[in-house]
Amino acid sequence: MSPPTNYHVQKIFDTYAKSQLSFVQSFAGQANKLAYVECLRENHAVEIVQPLLDNIDPVVRTTAVLGLSRLAGNSRSCAKQILCANNLLKGLLGQIDNENRSYKKNCMNLIRNLSKHLSSCSEMIVSGCDGIHAILTCMKDLDVLVREVALQAISSIAGQDPSISLLIISSGILPQIIQSLKEERHNFKLHALSTLSEIAKHNQKLAKKIVDVNTLPQVTIFLSTDYITEVKLQASALALIKNIAKHSLTLTETVIESNIFPEVLLLMAHPDESVRYNSAEVAYEVVKHSVEISKMIVTTGGIVSLLNVILNSNEYPSTPAILALGYISSMSPLLATAVINSKVLKHLTAILKSDTDDDCLKAGTAWTLEMIGQHSAKHSKSVFACHAVSAMIDVYIDTSPSHEAHHKCKSAIQIILSKCEDFAALEKLLTPSTPIQIMAHILLKMSKILPKSFKARRIFIKRGHLKMIQDLKPDTDSHLYHIIKSVNCCFPDNILQMIAGDIPESLLKKLDKYVPKTQCLLYDPDIKMSSSFTNPA
């Protein structure tokens, strides 16, 4: 047998190199298919691929990173394996300076996919694995696609934790992100806006840092009609403005001074629903800070714009627009009247009566009605007139106590009833199907109206309400028991004894001149029951 030659040795190594390349290519292909992901995990693919990240062949290294990125994107458990693999990320990111653009792009995609699944990985990437250096390197790369994916990676990391966002800003990368807003490529601007929005959303300090580098003038450009067809760009710009304004009055005033109005209101009539939704969110975040801002929104046609969002919401909920109207109404009786005069109430009632199972939407609607009806009897009467209170009672009955809408409706009904002076409106709610908890609030208000109106007392008897409440028989230590006792004090004892049958007209005439027992009419559920029936003298 002849001794091996250099040719034979080289052939062995070539075969080995080809098999490695073939392996990582197959791995990257299978990692991109959900059907194979679990099998790859069970066969310890991460541990087997890790040594290939240091392979001499750049194609093998790049393909290995691509496979890991795809695996992390498709499986949370695989993402956790990659994160926990000994020095895998540290070694991978540590050599990024000397790698090709495909390697860099795959690394940034891996960071983005890891952050998507695991919020805990962001700090490890940024601090333990020197991820900031790797991202900065990619942000400075000449290849536009590498810079674009690096922006996506920053956005994914920044959204996880405010401390991570602060580290990103401290690295000096913010000016490069701002500069990306001026790039010609649409995706560059989009990812830059998304990254800034993820940073700004955390707290006032981070939002102010973004404002301090003169970001707003660049962002407000995207609200103009020149970008009317750039739907995602306008929606992202609005999301950033919202995340800046929401933290404080000072930041809101800074945002308003950057001339976002009336553009934001005009965008509420945008053909695309996502833009309308985001513009309503901006309005919601700014009006809640002061009465002056709310007045400014109203005088520039804000109520009509918000109503347009409510009427044209399909894929996106109209909750932000409804809450914005609630905040406007809460600021003053005059603003609440402006909302009422804009014919908003019937549309809010329609939402409560709709078949939607959106708990937040109905809860927000109930809260807004409460803000409108809380000011005076006139405001309360307007809410009653559109049948909103009966609609809230139905929602209260139909929803579980675990739902927010259940509690918001109860709160709104209680506040609106407390302002109501219209006996006819109250009387319509007093039916056998009315929940006991709500009936208690209705009767409490009636107990304050009945002593002053003989007509109300006649109606209360003739329509069977007096008999109905006697049949309730609540516990003697309950609020309802004492409320019923207050109501009974508005009627003579002989009428109370005859409520089961017909009451003669002669007795009803005496009722007109009857003076209720004052010592029974001071019940207040907020006062302890032991002192509820004290003598007013």
Coordinates of C-alpha atoms in Angstrom, one line a residue:
M1 CA 0.0 0.0 0.0
S2 CA 1.5 3.3 -1.0
P3 CA 1.9 6.1 1.6
P4 CA -0.7 8.9 1.6
T5 CA 0.1 11.9 -0.5
N6 CA -0.8 15.6 0.1
Y7 CA -3.7 15.2 -2.3
H8 CA -5.2 12.5 -0.1
V9 CA -4.9 14.5 3.0
Q10 CA -6.3 17.6 1.4
K11 CA -9.3 15.6 0.1
I12 CA -10.1 14.4 3.7
F13 CA -10.1 18.0 4.9
D14 CA -12.2 19.2 1.9
T15 CA -14.7 16.5 2.6
Y16 CA -14.9 17.6 6.3
A17 CA -15.3 21.3 5.3
K18 CA -18.0 20.5 2.8
S19 CA -19.8 18.3 5.4
Q20 CA -19.8 21.2 7.9
L21 CA -21.1 23.6 5.3
S22 CA -23.8 21.2 4.3
F23 CA -24.7 20.6 7.9
V24 CA -25.2 24.3 8.8
Q25 CA -27.1 25.0 5.6
S26 CA -29.5 22.2 6.4
F27 CA -29.8 23.4 10.0
A28 CA -30.5 27.0 8.9
G29 CA -33.2 25.7 6.5
Q30 CA -34.9 23.5 9.1
A31 CA -34.7 26.2 11.8
N32 CA -36.9 28.3 9.5
K33 CA -39.7 25.8 9.6
L34 CA -41.9 25.5 12.7
A35 CA -42.4 21.8 12.1
Y36 CA -38.7 21.0 12.7
V37 CA -38.1 23.4 15.6
E38 CA -39.0 21.0 18.4
C39 CA -37.0 18.2 16.9
L40 CA -33.9 20.4 16.6
R41 CA -34.3 21.4 20.3
E42 CA -34.5 17.7 21.4
N43 CA -31.4 16.9 19.4
H44 CA -29.4 19.6 21.1
A45 CA -28.9 21.7 17.9
V46 CA -27.7 24.7 19.8
E47 CA -24.8 22.8 21.5
I48 CA -23.8 21.1 18.3
V49 CA -23.9 24.4 16.3
Q50 CA -22.0 26.5 18.8
P51 CA -18.4 25.3 17.9
L52 CA -19.1 26.2 14.3
L53 CA -19.4 29.9 15.2
D54 CA -15.6 29.9 15.4
N55 CA -15.2 27.9 12.2
I56 CA -12.4 29.1 9.8
D57 CA -14.8 29.3 6.9
P58 CA -16.8 32.6 7.1
V59 CA -19.7 31.1 5.2
V60 CA -20.0 28.4 7.9
R61 CA -20.0 31.0 10.6
T62 CA -22.5 33.2 8.9
T63 CA -24.9 30.4 8.1
A64 CA -24.6 29.1 11.7
V65 CA -25.6 32.5 13.1
L66 CA -28.5 32.6 10.6
G67 CA -29.8 29.2 11.8
L68 CA -29.6 30.3 15.5
S69 CA -31.4 33.5 14.6
R70 CA -34.2 31.6 12.9
L71 CA -34.4 29.1 15.8
A72 CA -34.7 31.9 18.4
G73 CA -37.4 33.6 16.4
N74 CA -39.5 30.5 16.2
S75 CA -39.2 29.1 19.7
R76 CA -39.0 30.6 23.1
S77 CA -37.4 27.5 24.6
C78 CA -34.7 27.5 21.9
A79 CA -34.1 31.2 22.5
K80 CA -33.6 30.4 26.2
Q81 CA -31.1 27.7 25.3
I82 CA -29.1 30.1 23.1
L83 CA -29.1 32.7 25.9
C84 CA -27.9 30.2 28.5
A85 CA -25.3 28.5 26.2
N86 CA -21.9 29.1 27.7
N87 CA -20.3 32.3 26.2
L88 CA -22.2 31.8 22.9
L89 CA -23.5 35.3 22.6
K90 CA -20.3 36.9 24.1
G91 CA -18.1 35.1 21.6
L92 CA -20.5 35.8 18.7
L93 CA -20.8 39.5 19.3
G94 CA -17.1 39.9 20.4
Q95 CA -15.8 39.1 16.9
I96 CA -18.4 41.2 15.0
D97 CA -15.8 43.9 14.1
N98 CA -14.0 41.6 11.7
E99 CA -17.0 39.9 10.1
N100 CA -18.8 40.4 6.9
R101 CA -22.1 42.2 6.4
S102 CA -24.2 39.0 6.3
Y103 CA -22.7 37.9 9.6
K104 CA -23.5 41.3 11.2
K105 CA -27.0 41.3 9.8
N106 CA -27.7 37.8 11.2
C107 CA -26.3 38.8 14.6
M108 CA -28.6 41.8 14.8
N109 CA -31.6 39.6 13.8
L110 CA -30.5 37.1 16.6
I111 CA -30.5 39.9 19.2
R112 CA -33.9 41.1 18.0
N113 CA -35.4 37.6 18.1
L114 CA -34.0 36.8 21.6
S115 CA -35.4 40.1 23.0
K116 CA -38.8 39.3 21.4
H117 CA -39.1 36.2 23.6
L118 CA -37.1 37.0 26.7
S119 CA -37.2 40.3 28.4
S120 CA -34.4 39.2 30.8
C121 CA -32.0 38.8 27.9
S122 CA -31.8 42.5 27.1
E123 CA -29.6 43.3 30.1
M124 CA -27.4 40.3 29.4
I125 CA -27.0 41.4 25.7
V126 CA -26.2 45.0 26.6
S127 CA -24.0 44.5 29.6
G128 CA -22.7 41.0 29.8
C129 CA -22.1 40.4 26.1
D130 CA -21.1 44.0 25.1
G131 CA -24.1 44.2 22.8
I132 CA -24.0 48.0 22.7
H133 CA -20.5 47.8 21.0
A134 CA -21.8 45.3 18.5
I135 CA -24.9 47.4 17.7
L136 CA -22.8 50.6 17.4
T137 CA -20.5 48.8 15.0
C138 CA -23.4 47.8 12.8
M139 CA -25.0 51.3 13.0
K140 CA -21.7 52.6 11.5
D141 CA -21.6 50.0 8.7
L142 CA -21.6 51.2 5.1
D143 CA -24.2 48.6 4.2
V144 CA -27.7 50.1 4.5
L145 CA -29.4 46.7 5.4
V146 CA -27.0 46.1 8.3
R147 CA -27.8 49.5 9.8
E148 CA -31.5 48.9 9.3
V149 CA -31.5 45.6 11.1
A150 CA -29.3 47.2 13.9
L151 CA -32.1 49.8 14.4
Q152 CA -34.6 46.9 14.7
A153 CA -32.4 45.3 17.3
I154 CA -32.2 48.5 19.4
S155 CA -36.0 48.9 19.2
S156 CA -36.5 45.4 20.5
I157 CA -34.0 45.8 23.4
A158 CA -35.1 49.3 24.4
G159 CA -38.7 48.3 24.8
Q160 CA -37.9 45.8 27.6
D161 CA -36.7 48.0 30.5
P162 CA -36.0 51.7 31.2
S163 CA -32.5 50.9 32.5
I164 CA -31.6 49.3 29.2
S165 CA -32.9 52.4 27.3
L166 CA -30.8 54.6 29.5
L167 CA -27.7 52.5 28.7
I168 CA -28.5 52.8 25.0
I169 CA -28.7 56.6 25.3
S170 CA -25.6 56.8 27.4
S171 CA -23.7 55.0 24.7
G172 CA -24.0 58.0 22.4
I173 CA -26.1 56.2 19.8
L174 CA -29.1 58.6 20.0
P175 CA -27.7 61.1 17.4
Q176 CA -27.3 58.3 14.9
I177 CA -30.9 57.2 15.4
I178 CA -32.1 60.8 14.9
Q179 CA -30.0 61.0 11.8
S180 CA -31.8 57.9 10.5
L181 CA -35.0 60.0 10.4
K182 CA -33.4 62.0 7.5
E183 CA -32.5 58.9 5.4
E184 CA -34.2 58.4 2.1
R185 CA -35.2 54.8 2.8
H186 CA -38.7 54.5 4.2
N187 CA -37.7 51.6 6.5
F188 CA -34.9 53.6 8.0
K189 CA -37.3 56.3 9.2
L190 CA -39.8 53.7 10.3
H191 CA -37.4 51.8 12.5
A192 CA -35.9 55.0 13.9
L193 CA -39.3 56.2 15.0
S194 CA -40.1 52.8 16.5
T195 CA -36.8 52.8 18.5
L196 CA -37.4 56.3 19.8
S197 CA -40.9 55.4 20.7
E198 CA -39.8 52.3 22.7
I199 CA -37.3 54.5 24.6
A200 CA -39.7 57.3 25.3
K201 CA -42.6 55.2 26.6
H202 CA -40.8 54.2 29.8
N203 CA -40.7 57.5 31.8
Q204 CA -40.4 61.2 31.8
K205 CA -36.6 61.3 32.1
L206 CA -36.1 59.2 28.9
A207 CA -38.7 61.1 27.0
K208 CA -37.1 64.4 27.9
K209 CA -33.7 63.1 26.6
I210 CA -35.3 62.5 23.3
V211 CA -36.9 65.9 23.2
D212 CA -33.6 67.6 24.2
V213 CA -31.8 66.4 21.0
N214 CA -34.3 68.4 18.9
T215 CA -36.2 65.3 17.8
L216 CA -39.7 66.8 17.5
P217 CA -39.2 69.1 14.5
Q218 CA -38.0 66.0 12.6
V219 CA -41.0 64.0 13.7
T220 CA -43.7 66.5 13.1
I221 CA -42.7 66.7 9.4
F222 CA -44.2 63.3 8.9
L223 CA -47.7 64.6 10.0
S224 CA -48.0 66.8 6.9
T225 CA -50.0 66.0 3.9
D226 CA -46.8 65.3 2.0
Y227 CA -46.7 61.9 3.8
I228 CA -50.4 61.1 3.5
T229 CA -49.6 57.9 1.6
E230 CA -46.9 56.8 4.1
V231 CA -49.4 55.2 6.5
K232 CA -46.9 53.3 8.7
L233 CA -44.7 56.3 8.9
Q234 CA -47.5 58.6 10.1
A235 CA -48.8 56.1 12.5
S236 CA -45.3 55.6 14.0
A237 CA -44.7 59.3 14.3
L238 CA -48.0 59.7 16.2
A239 CA -47.1 56.8 18.5
L240 CA -43.8 58.5 19.4
I241 CA -45.5 61.9 20.0
K242 CA -48.0 60.1 22.3
N243 CA -45.3 58.3 24.3
I244 CA -43.5 61.7 24.8
A245 CA -46.6 63.7 25.8
K246 CA -48.1 61.2 28.2
H247 CA -45.6 61.6 31.0
S248 CA -46.2 65.3 32.1
L249 CA -47.8 68.6 31.4
T250 CA -44.3 70.1 30.6
L251 CA -43.7 67.5 27.9
T252 CA -47.2 67.9 26.5
E253 CA -46.7 71.7 26.2
T254 CA -43.4 71.0 24.4
V255 CA -45.2 68.7 22.0
I256 CA -47.9 71.2 21.4
E257 CA -45.4 74.0 20.8
S258 CA -43.9 71.9 18.0
N259 CA -47.1 72.6 16.0
I260 CA -48.7 69.2 16.0
F261 CA -52.1 70.8 15.8
P262 CA -54.3 71.0 13.8
E263 CA -52.5 68.2 11.9
V264 CA -53.3 65.6 14.5
L265 CA -57.0 66.5 14.3
L266 CA -56.9 66.4 10.6
L267 CA -55.4 62.9 10.7
M268 CA -58.4 61.7 12.5
A269 CA -60.1 61.7 9.1
H270 CA -57.2 59.8 7.5
P271 CA -58.3 57.0 5.1
D272 CA -56.3 54.5 7.2
E273 CA -57.7 53.4 10.5
S274 CA -54.3 52.9 12.2
V275 CA -53.5 56.6 11.6
R276 CA -56.9 57.6 12.9
Y277 CA -56.4 55.4 16.0
N278 CA -52.9 56.8 16.8
S279 CA -54.0 60.4 16.3
A280 CA -56.9 59.8 18.8
E281 CA -54.3 58.4 21.2
V282 CA -52.3 61.6 21.0
A283 CA -55.4 63.7 21.7
Y284 CA -56.2 61.4 24.7
E285 CA -52.7 61.9 26.1
V286 CA -52.7 65.7 25.8
V287 CA -56.2 66.6 26.9
K288 CA -55.8 64.9 30.3
H289 CA -53.2 67.3 31.5
S290 CA -55.0 70.6 31.7
V291 CA -58.3 72.5 31.1
E292 CA -56.5 75.0 28.8
I293 CA -55.3 72.2 26.5
S294 CA -58.8 70.7 26.5
K295 CA -60.3 74.0 25.5
M296 CA -57.8 74.4 22.7
I297 CA -58.7 71.0 21.3
V298 CA -62.5 71.8 21.5
T299 CA -62.2 75.2 19.9
T300 CA -60.2 73.7 17.0
G301 CA -62.9 71.1 16.2
G302 CA -61.5 68.3 18.3
I303 CA -64.9 66.8 19.4
V304 CA -66.0 66.4 15.8
S305 CA -62.7 64.8 14.9
L306 CA -62.9 62.4 17.9
L307 CA -66.4 61.5 17.0
N308 CA -65.3 60.7 13.5
V309 CA -62.8 58.1 14.9
I310 CA -65.6 56.6 17.0
L311 CA -68.0 56.2 14.1
N312 CA -65.4 54.7 11.8
S313 CA -63.6 52.2 14.0
N314 CA -63.6 48.6 12.8
E315 CA -60.3 46.8 13.3
Y316 CA -59.1 49.2 16.0
P317 CA -61.1 50.0 19.1
S318 CA -62.4 53.6 19.6
T319 CA -61.4 53.6 23.2
P320 CA -58.7 56.4 23.0
A321 CA -61.2 58.7 21.3
I322 CA -63.9 57.9 23.9
L323 CA -61.5 58.5 26.8
A324 CA -60.3 61.7 25.3
L325 CA -64.0 62.9 25.3
G326 CA -64.2 61.8 28.9
Y327 CA -61.1 63.8 30.0
I328 CA -62.4 66.9 28.1
S329 CA -65.8 66.6 29.8
S330 CA -64.2 66.1 33.3
M331 CA -62.4 69.5 33.0
S332 CA -65.4 71.8 33.3
P333 CA -69.2 71.9 33.1
L334 CA -68.9 74.1 30.0
L335 CA -66.7 71.6 28.1
A336 CA -69.1 68.7 29.1
T337 CA -71.9 70.8 27.6
A338 CA -69.9 71.2 24.4
V339 CA -69.5 67.4 24.2
I340 CA -73.3 66.9 24.8
N341 CA -74.1 69.5 22.1
S342 CA -72.0 67.6 19.6
K343 CA -74.5 64.7 19.7
V344 CA -71.9 62.3 21.1
L345 CA -74.2 60.7 23.7
K346 CA -76.3 58.6 21.4
H347 CA -73.2 57.1 19.9
L348 CA -71.8 56.2 23.3
T349 CA -75.1 54.6 24.2
A350 CA -75.0 52.6 21.0
I351 CA -71.6 51.2 22.0
L352 CA -73.0 50.1 25.4
K353 CA -75.9 48.4 23.6
S354 CA -73.7 46.7 20.9
D355 CA -72.7 43.0 21.0
T356 CA -68.9 43.8 21.3
D357 CA -67.1 41.8 24.0
D358 CA -64.4 44.4 24.3
D359 CA -64.5 45.0 28.1
C360 CA -62.1 48.0 28.0
L361 CA -64.3 49.7 25.3
K362 CA -67.5 49.5 27.4
A363 CA -65.6 50.4 30.6
G364 CA -64.2 53.5 29.0
T365 CA -67.6 54.4 27.6
A366 CA -69.2 54.2 31.0
W367 CA -66.4 56.3 32.5
T368 CA -66.8 59.0 29.9
L369 CA -70.6 59.1 30.5
E370 CA -69.8 59.5 34.2
M371 CA -67.5 62.4 33.5
I372 CA -70.2 64.1 31.4
G373 CA -73.1 63.5 33.9
Q374 CA -71.2 64.3 37.1
H375 CA -71.4 68.1 36.9
S376 CA -75.1 69.0 37.4
A377 CA -78.7 68.0 37.1
K378 CA -78.8 69.3 33.6
H379 CA -75.8 67.2 32.5
S380 CA -77.3 64.2 34.3
K381 CA -80.6 64.7 32.5
S382 CA -78.9 64.7 29.1
V383 CA -77.3 61.3 29.9
F384 CA -80.7 60.0 31.0
A385 CA -82.4 61.4 27.9
C386 CA -80.3 59.2 25.5
H387 CA -81.1 56.1 27.6
A388 CA -77.4 55.6 28.5
V389 CA -78.2 54.8 32.2
S390 CA -80.5 51.9 31.3
A391 CA -77.9 50.7 28.9
M392 CA -75.2 50.8 31.6
I393 CA -77.6 48.8 33.9
D394 CA -77.9 46.1 31.2
V395 CA -74.1 46.0 30.9
Y396 CA -73.8 45.7 34.7
I397 CA -76.2 42.8 34.6
D398 CA -74.7 41.0 31.7
T399 CA -71.0 41.2 32.7
S400 CA -69.1 39.3 35.3
P401 CA -67.9 41.1 38.4
S402 CA -64.4 40.2 37.2
H403 CA -64.8 42.6 34.3
E404 CA -63.9 46.3 34.4
A405 CA -67.0 47.3 32.6
H406 CA -69.1 45.8 35.5
H407 CA -67.5 48.1 38.0
K408 CA -67.3 51.2 35.8
C409 CA -71.0 51.0 35.0
K410 CA -71.9 50.7 38.6
S411 CA -69.7 53.7 39.5
A412 CA -71.1 55.8 36.6
I413 CA -74.7 55.0 37.5
Q414 CA -74.1 56.0 41.1
I415 CA -72.6 59.3 40.2
I416 CA -75.1 60.2 37.5
L417 CA -78.0 59.3 39.8
S418 CA -76.6 61.5 42.6
K419 CA -77.0 64.5 40.3
C420 CA -80.4 63.6 38.8
E421 CA -83.4 65.7 39.9
D422 CA -85.8 64.3 37.3
F423 CA -88.2 61.9 39.1
A424 CA -89.7 60.6 35.8
A425 CA -86.2 59.5 34.6
L426 CA -85.5 57.8 37.9
E427 CA -89.0 56.1 38.0
K428 CA -88.4 54.4 34.7
L429 CA -85.4 52.6 36.1
L430 CA -87.4 51.2 39.0
T431 CA -88.3 47.8 37.7
P432 CA -88.3 44.3 39.2
S433 CA -85.3 43.4 36.9
T434 CA -83.2 46.3 38.3
P435 CA -80.3 44.8 40.4
I436 CA -80.6 45.4 44.1
Q437 CA -77.2 47.3 44.2
I438 CA -78.5 49.7 41.6
M439 CA -82.0 49.9 43.0
A440 CA -80.5 51.1 46.3
H441 CA -79.0 54.1 44.6
I442 CA -82.2 54.9 42.8
L443 CA -84.3 54.7 46.0
L444 CA -81.7 56.8 47.8
K445 CA -82.1 59.6 45.3
M446 CA -85.9 59.2 45.4
S447 CA -85.9 59.5 49.2
K448 CA -84.6 63.1 48.7
I449 CA -87.2 64.0 46.0
L450 CA -90.3 62.3 47.5
P451 CA -90.6 64.6 50.6
K452 CA -90.7 67.7 48.3
S453 CA -93.2 66.5 45.7
F454 CA -96.7 65.2 46.4
K455 CA -97.0 64.4 42.6
A456 CA -94.0 62.1 42.9
R457 CA -95.5 60.4 45.9
R458 CA -98.8 59.8 44.0
I459 CA -96.9 58.3 41.1
F460 CA -94.8 56.2 43.4
I461 CA -97.9 54.6 44.9
K462 CA -100.1 54.3 41.7
R463 CA -97.4 52.5 39.7
G464 CA -96.8 50.0 42.4
H465 CA -93.3 51.1 43.4
L466 CA -94.2 51.4 47.1
K467 CA -95.5 47.9 47.2
M468 CA -92.6 46.6 45.2
I469 CA -89.9 47.8 47.6
Q470 CA -91.8 46.4 50.6
D471 CA -91.6 43.0 48.9
L472 CA -87.8 43.2 48.7
K473 CA -87.3 42.4 52.4
P474 CA -83.6 43.2 52.7
D475 CA -81.4 42.4 55.8
T476 CA -82.0 44.8 58.6
D477 CA -78.3 45.7 58.7
S478 CA -78.1 46.5 55.0
H479 CA -78.0 49.9 53.3
L480 CA -81.1 49.0 51.2
Y481 CA -83.1 48.4 54.4
H482 CA -82.4 51.8 55.7
I483 CA -83.0 53.4 52.4
I484 CA -86.4 51.8 52.1
K485 CA -87.2 53.0 55.6
S486 CA -86.4 56.5 54.5
V487 CA -88.7 56.2 51.5
N488 CA -91.5 54.8 53.8
C489 CA -91.2 57.8 56.0
C490 CA -92.5 59.9 53.1
F491 CA -95.9 58.2 53.4
P492 CA -98.6 58.0 56.2
D493 CA -98.8 54.8 58.2
N494 CA -102.4 54.1 57.0
I495 CA -101.2 54.1 53.3
L496 CA -98.3 51.8 54.1
Q497 CA -100.8 49.4 55.7
M498 CA -103.0 49.4 52.6
I499 CA -100.4 49.1 49.8
A500 CA -101.4 45.5 49.0
G501 CA -104.9 46.7 47.9
D502 CA -106.5 49.7 46.2
I503 CA -106.0 53.0 48.0
P504 CA -109.0 55.3 48.0
E505 CA -108.8 58.7 46.4
S506 CA -109.7 60.3 49.8
L507 CA -106.5 59.0 51.3
L508 CA -104.4 60.1 48.3
K509 CA -105.8 63.6 48.7
K510 CA -104.6 63.6 52.2
L511 CA -101.2 62.4 50.9
D512 CA -100.9 65.8 49.0
K513 CA -100.8 67.6 52.3
Y514 CA -98.8 65.0 54.3
V515 CA -95.6 66.2 55.9
P516 CA -93.0 63.4 55.9
K517 CA -91.3 62.5 59.2
T518 CA -88.1 64.5 59.1
Q519 CA -86.2 62.3 61.6
C520 CA -86.3 59.5 59.0
L521 CA -84.9 61.4 56.0
L522 CA -81.3 61.9 56.9
Y523 CA -80.0 58.5 55.9
D524 CA -76.6 58.7 54.2
P525 CA -74.9 55.4 53.2
D526 CA -71.5 57.0 53.9
I527 CA -72.5 57.6 57.5
K528 CA -72.5 54.7 60.0
M529 CA -76.0 53.2 60.3
S530 CA -76.0 53.6 64.1
S531 CA -76.1 57.4 63.6
S532 CA -78.2 57.5 60.4
F533 CA -81.5 58.3 61.9
T534 CA -80.7 61.0 64.4
N535 CA -83.1 63.8 65.1
P536 CA -82.2 66.9 63.0
A537 CA -83.0 69.2 66.0

